[in-house]
XYZ file of C-alpha atoms in Angstrom:
331
model
C -10.858 9.582 -2.933
C -7.667 7.979 -4.279
C -5.414 10.318 -2.332
C -7.205 9.325 0.883
C -6.922 5.622 0.231
C -3.312 6.177 -0.775
C -2.565 7.272 2.797
C -1.586 3.650 3.327
C 1.502 4.515 1.245
C 2.433 7.490 3.441
C 2.727 5.594 6.705
C 5.914 6.414 8.623
C 8.898 4.124 8.145
C 10.131 4.339 11.745
C 11.167 1.016 13.302
C 11.122 -0.184 16.911
C 14.718 0.863 17.610
C 14.122 4.426 16.458
C 10.809 4.496 18.331
C 12.589 3.508 21.528
C 15.058 6.346 21.076
C 12.213 8.854 20.649
C 10.604 7.571 23.854
C 13.726 8.030 25.923
C 14.602 11.395 24.454
C 11.172 13.065 24.693
C 9.292 11.193 27.406
C 12.103 9.802 29.522
C 10.621 6.332 29.129
C 12.860 3.296 28.698
C 11.060 0.097 27.826
C 10.749 -2.814 25.434
C 9.163 -1.618 22.183
C 7.284 -3.791 19.688
C 5.205 -2.835 16.617
C 1.400 -2.986 16.565
C -0.811 -3.231 13.442
C -2.330 -0.087 11.947
C -3.896 0.898 8.643
C -2.562 4.468 8.466
C 0.001 5.028 11.240
C 2.893 3.242 12.951
C 2.057 2.145 16.475
C 4.334 0.600 19.103
C 3.548 -1.077 22.390
C 5.877 -0.082 25.231
C 6.440 -2.606 28.021
C 8.130 -1.783 31.307
C 9.293 -4.624 33.551
C 7.428 -7.038 31.310
C 4.055 -5.268 31.485
C 2.592 -3.143 28.687
C 2.223 0.472 29.854
C 2.066 2.786 26.833
C 1.418 3.045 23.105
C 3.641 5.276 21.004
C 1.715 6.455 17.948
C 3.544 7.986 14.987
C 0.979 9.558 12.671
C 0.633 9.225 8.938
C 2.498 11.893 6.995
C -0.850 13.271 5.807
C -2.032 13.913 9.392
C -1.826 17.327 10.985
C -1.585 18.516 14.565
C -5.112 19.953 14.514
C -6.629 16.535 13.868
C -4.622 15.035 16.708
C -5.954 17.828 18.901
C -9.474 16.742 17.931
C -8.681 13.223 19.122
C -7.234 14.413 22.411
C -10.170 16.714 23.179
C -12.574 13.886 22.363
C -10.632 11.562 24.679
C -11.030 14.110 27.457
C -14.813 14.043 27.017
C -14.982 10.259 26.844
C -12.857 9.823 29.958
C -15.007 12.327 31.863
C -18.065 10.274 30.894
C -16.504 7.042 32.145
C -15.854 5.519 28.717
C -12.759 3.257 28.988
C -10.312 5.030 26.698
C -6.642 5.956 26.498
C -5.185 9.154 27.970
C -2.489 11.350 26.494
C 0.915 11.362 28.241
C 2.680 14.739 27.910
C 6.393 14.953 27.191
C 8.850 16.254 29.729
C 8.275 19.679 28.175
C 4.527 19.346 28.632
C 3.764 18.763 24.944
C 1.064 16.353 23.775
C 2.471 16.010 20.235
C 6.023 16.294 18.871
C 7.354 16.266 15.316
C 10.085 13.679 14.791
C 10.150 14.016 10.990
C 12.921 15.192 8.775
C 13.572 16.411 5.225
C 10.430 18.534 5.289
C 8.127 15.567 5.885
C 6.190 15.816 9.162
C 6.036 12.820 11.473
C 3.917 13.614 14.510
C 4.324 11.385 17.557
C 2.399 11.120 20.835
C 2.316 8.731 23.760
C -0.910 7.220 25.100
C -1.622 5.019 28.066
C -2.102 1.284 27.592
C -5.547 -0.226 28.111
C -5.947 -3.738 29.569
C -7.833 -6.494 27.823
C -7.754 -8.535 24.654
C -9.219 -7.591 21.266
C -12.786 -8.665 20.617
C -11.405 -10.229 17.436
C -9.562 -12.795 19.580
C -12.879 -14.237 20.787
C -14.665 -16.434 18.208
C -18.142 -15.121 17.345
C -19.790 -18.258 18.730
C -18.032 -17.745 22.082
C -19.214 -14.173 22.643
C -21.959 -14.087 25.292
C -24.948 -11.810 24.683
C -23.952 -9.755 27.719
C -20.640 -8.852 26.053
C -22.378 -7.780 22.848
C -24.866 -5.739 24.825
C -22.037 -4.064 26.722
C -20.358 -3.253 23.417
C -23.518 -1.428 22.378
C -23.737 0.259 25.780
C -20.147 1.559 25.544
C -20.747 2.899 22.048
C -23.994 4.523 23.167
C -22.135 6.183 26.037
C -19.476 7.267 23.545
C -22.044 8.873 21.254
C -23.787 10.505 24.219
C -20.504 11.859 25.596
C -19.676 13.462 22.237
C -23.080 15.085 21.790
C -22.587 18.835 21.621
C -18.852 18.433 20.919
C -17.402 19.888 17.743
C -13.987 20.608 16.288
C -12.988 22.122 12.927
C -10.931 19.032 12.041
C -13.968 16.766 12.335
C -15.446 18.332 9.204
C -13.236 16.622 6.669
C -13.364 14.534 3.540
C -12.909 10.962 4.711
C -13.479 7.660 2.954
C -14.920 6.023 6.085
C -17.656 8.578 6.709
C -21.164 7.312 6.004
C -21.944 10.290 3.775
C -19.057 9.445 1.455
C -19.556 5.679 1.518
C -21.604 5.511 -1.660
C -18.988 7.501 -3.589
C -16.175 5.355 -2.228
C -17.944 2.150 -3.225
C -18.641 3.459 -6.727
C -15.051 4.643 -7.153
C -13.447 1.371 -6.092
C -15.975 -1.212 -7.239
C -13.896 -1.914 -10.406
C -11.169 -3.326 -8.144
C -13.561 -6.154 -7.186
C -12.841 -8.594 -10.006
C -14.076 -11.831 -8.420
C -17.006 -13.057 -10.580
C -18.959 -14.130 -7.503
C -18.463 -10.905 -5.583
C -18.889 -8.298 -8.303
C -22.639 -8.919 -8.797
C -23.238 -8.901 -5.017
C -21.566 -5.517 -4.703
C -23.561 -4.229 -7.680
C -26.774 -5.290 -5.940
C -25.794 -3.436 -2.790
C -24.885 -0.338 -4.765
C -28.426 -0.353 -6.126
C -30.052 -1.001 -2.746
C -28.022 1.596 -0.880
C -28.402 4.425 -3.401
C -31.528 5.867 -1.649
C -29.450 6.477 1.490
C -28.076 9.636 -0.080
C -31.453 11.293 0.415
C -31.872 10.074 3.999
C -28.832 11.541 5.717
C -30.446 14.939 6.165
C -33.144 13.391 8.394
C -30.614 11.976 10.859
C -28.801 13.441 13.870
C -25.197 14.426 13.228
C -22.175 14.889 15.444
C -18.585 13.843 16.041
C -18.400 10.048 16.298
C -15.624 7.542 16.997
C -16.582 5.791 13.744
C -14.353 2.704 14.045
C -15.464 0.299 16.785
C -14.160 -2.690 14.870
C -13.265 -5.918 16.636
C -9.588 -4.910 16.855
C -10.329 -1.536 18.448
C -12.621 -2.973 21.125
C -10.920 -4.607 24.119
C -12.605 -7.217 26.283
C -11.997 -7.777 29.989
C -10.341 -10.991 31.143
C -13.679 -12.493 32.193
C -14.894 -12.144 28.587
C -18.162 -10.535 29.671
C -17.563 -6.801 29.336
C -15.709 -4.202 27.277
C -12.540 -2.933 28.969
C -11.346 -0.459 26.373
C -12.107 1.485 23.202
C -9.082 2.323 21.071
C -8.132 4.656 18.240
C -9.948 7.865 17.414
C -8.100 8.124 14.122
C -11.329 7.715 12.152
C -13.302 10.299 14.134
C -15.437 12.471 11.894
C -18.557 14.636 11.851
C -21.182 12.229 10.539
C -24.551 10.645 11.211
C -24.761 9.668 14.859
C -26.425 6.287 14.252
C -23.376 5.201 12.269
C -21.607 4.820 15.625
C -23.948 1.903 16.299
C -23.935 0.617 12.731
C -20.148 0.323 12.604
C -19.929 -1.520 15.927
C -22.772 -3.859 14.955
C -21.296 -4.560 11.522
C -17.962 -5.757 12.878
C -19.518 -7.625 15.816
C -21.740 -9.558 13.383
C -18.835 -10.769 11.219
C -18.740 -14.562 11.294
C -21.842 -14.852 13.492
C -24.300 -17.668 12.861
C -27.181 -15.235 13.401
C -25.923 -11.747 12.503
C -29.378 -10.235 12.948
C -29.460 -11.337 16.580
C -26.010 -9.788 17.079
C -27.122 -6.476 15.587
C -30.262 -6.503 17.763
C -28.254 -7.208 20.931
C -25.664 -4.500 20.248
C -28.498 -2.111 19.450
C -30.263 -2.904 22.735
C -27.138 -1.932 24.675
C -26.661 1.227 22.631
C -30.215 2.366 23.299
C -29.732 1.960 27.042
C -27.415 4.955 26.784
C -28.847 6.753 23.764
C -32.216 5.792 22.231
C -32.532 5.980 18.448
C -35.063 8.082 16.595
C -37.498 6.399 14.195
C -35.529 7.737 11.237
C -32.302 6.293 12.637
C -33.918 2.919 13.292
C -35.158 2.726 9.717
C -31.654 3.007 8.217
C -29.642 0.959 10.716
C -29.338 -2.229 8.659
C -28.613 -0.224 5.513
C -25.784 1.551 7.342
C -24.421 -1.810 8.497
C -24.367 -2.929 4.862
C -22.864 0.400 3.798
C -19.908 -0.051 6.137
C -19.359 -3.607 4.922
C -19.587 -2.621 1.246
C -17.200 0.277 1.839
C -14.792 -2.074 3.583
C -14.686 -4.690 0.833
C -14.345 -2.029 -1.875
C -11.432 -0.360 -0.100
C -9.846 -3.720 0.722
C -9.812 -4.634 -2.953
C -8.148 -1.341 -3.814
C -5.729 -1.237 -0.882
C -4.544 -4.789 -1.467
C -3.296 -3.611 -4.843
C -1.278 -0.854 -3.160
C 0.277 -3.091 -0.472
C -0.425 -6.727 -1.345
C 1.861 -8.058 1.404
C 0.064 -6.356 4.345
C -2.571 -8.785 5.735
C -3.994 -6.158 8.127
C -5.520 -4.279 5.195
C -7.733 -7.243 4.245
C -8.264 -8.812 7.678
C -12.064 -8.487 7.548
C -12.577 -9.030 3.825
C -13.853 -12.635 3.646
C -16.292 -12.426 6.597
C -17.535 -9.053 5.327
C -18.429 -10.565 1.976
C -20.185 -13.448 3.720
C -22.211 -11.059 5.876
C -23.149 -8.929 2.865
C -24.521 -12.064 1.235
C -26.619 -12.879 4.308
C -27.970 -9.356 4.508
C -28.779 -9.356 0.803
C -31.089 -12.343 1.332
C -33.415 -10.084 3.350
C -35.711 -8.046 1.087
C -35.373 -4.247 1.333
C -37.856 -2.551 3.639
């Protein structure tokens, strides 16, 4: 797994000036360019006449064109189903992806439309109305439903954020958690989550978005509904219910009653796609699995790039939520 986590070290080095030149040369777009945060890639917002219109995404050097094709085909399905997502903007030559790399190192770039709204992370957990949380679940249920029956060779990949590999990732990176208060908590979750390995075969599988964190979910100006779902860079063939578990895990960060948050997000999800009994029985374990994976990777990644706060943005609230979940006895 180390080579996958190390992808943080193979992010492109392109800056805003160079990004602006690529935009003008390949898309004929002239605008104000500013960097956006990203774990693996380099992203830039593009404003025209003071209004954000596009996002230029320059992929990690480890990415290939086939995986970007997976994302674009998935976006087509989501858009057709009414899920608020970005659309690909072709170049003047009609290309969806171009290579702007040099010296034998690929650097694949594409331009996507801008989605309105503000990140869910910008709204304090206590200020999020139940209707917003329910709509989050509804959008993710519609996302999972839209991707049912969809497949792509690039979705079947080794990936540290897939549920099936979560236990291995946690075990591999647990030694990086050196805090004396956190190490025992992670050890307890490793013990409690171990039986999941035998449960995955009972669950529905498919291509999922897999990363509805509170920075990838946009909220409308009225604060009551989801206006956008960003970033299919973590899409993978995995257990379908993990689509809900990931969204619920991040929505519950910092909440006074995380169980109520999970229940509300789940209610919205099941409006679009009801869970099976087997999926219901592992939901909270999958929430904990995502959190434990996150804190394990954060500990490791912070060693690779200690000056990048984006890599540990959810670490403290994730630990707090793991502690709350641990207080509930296993089923």
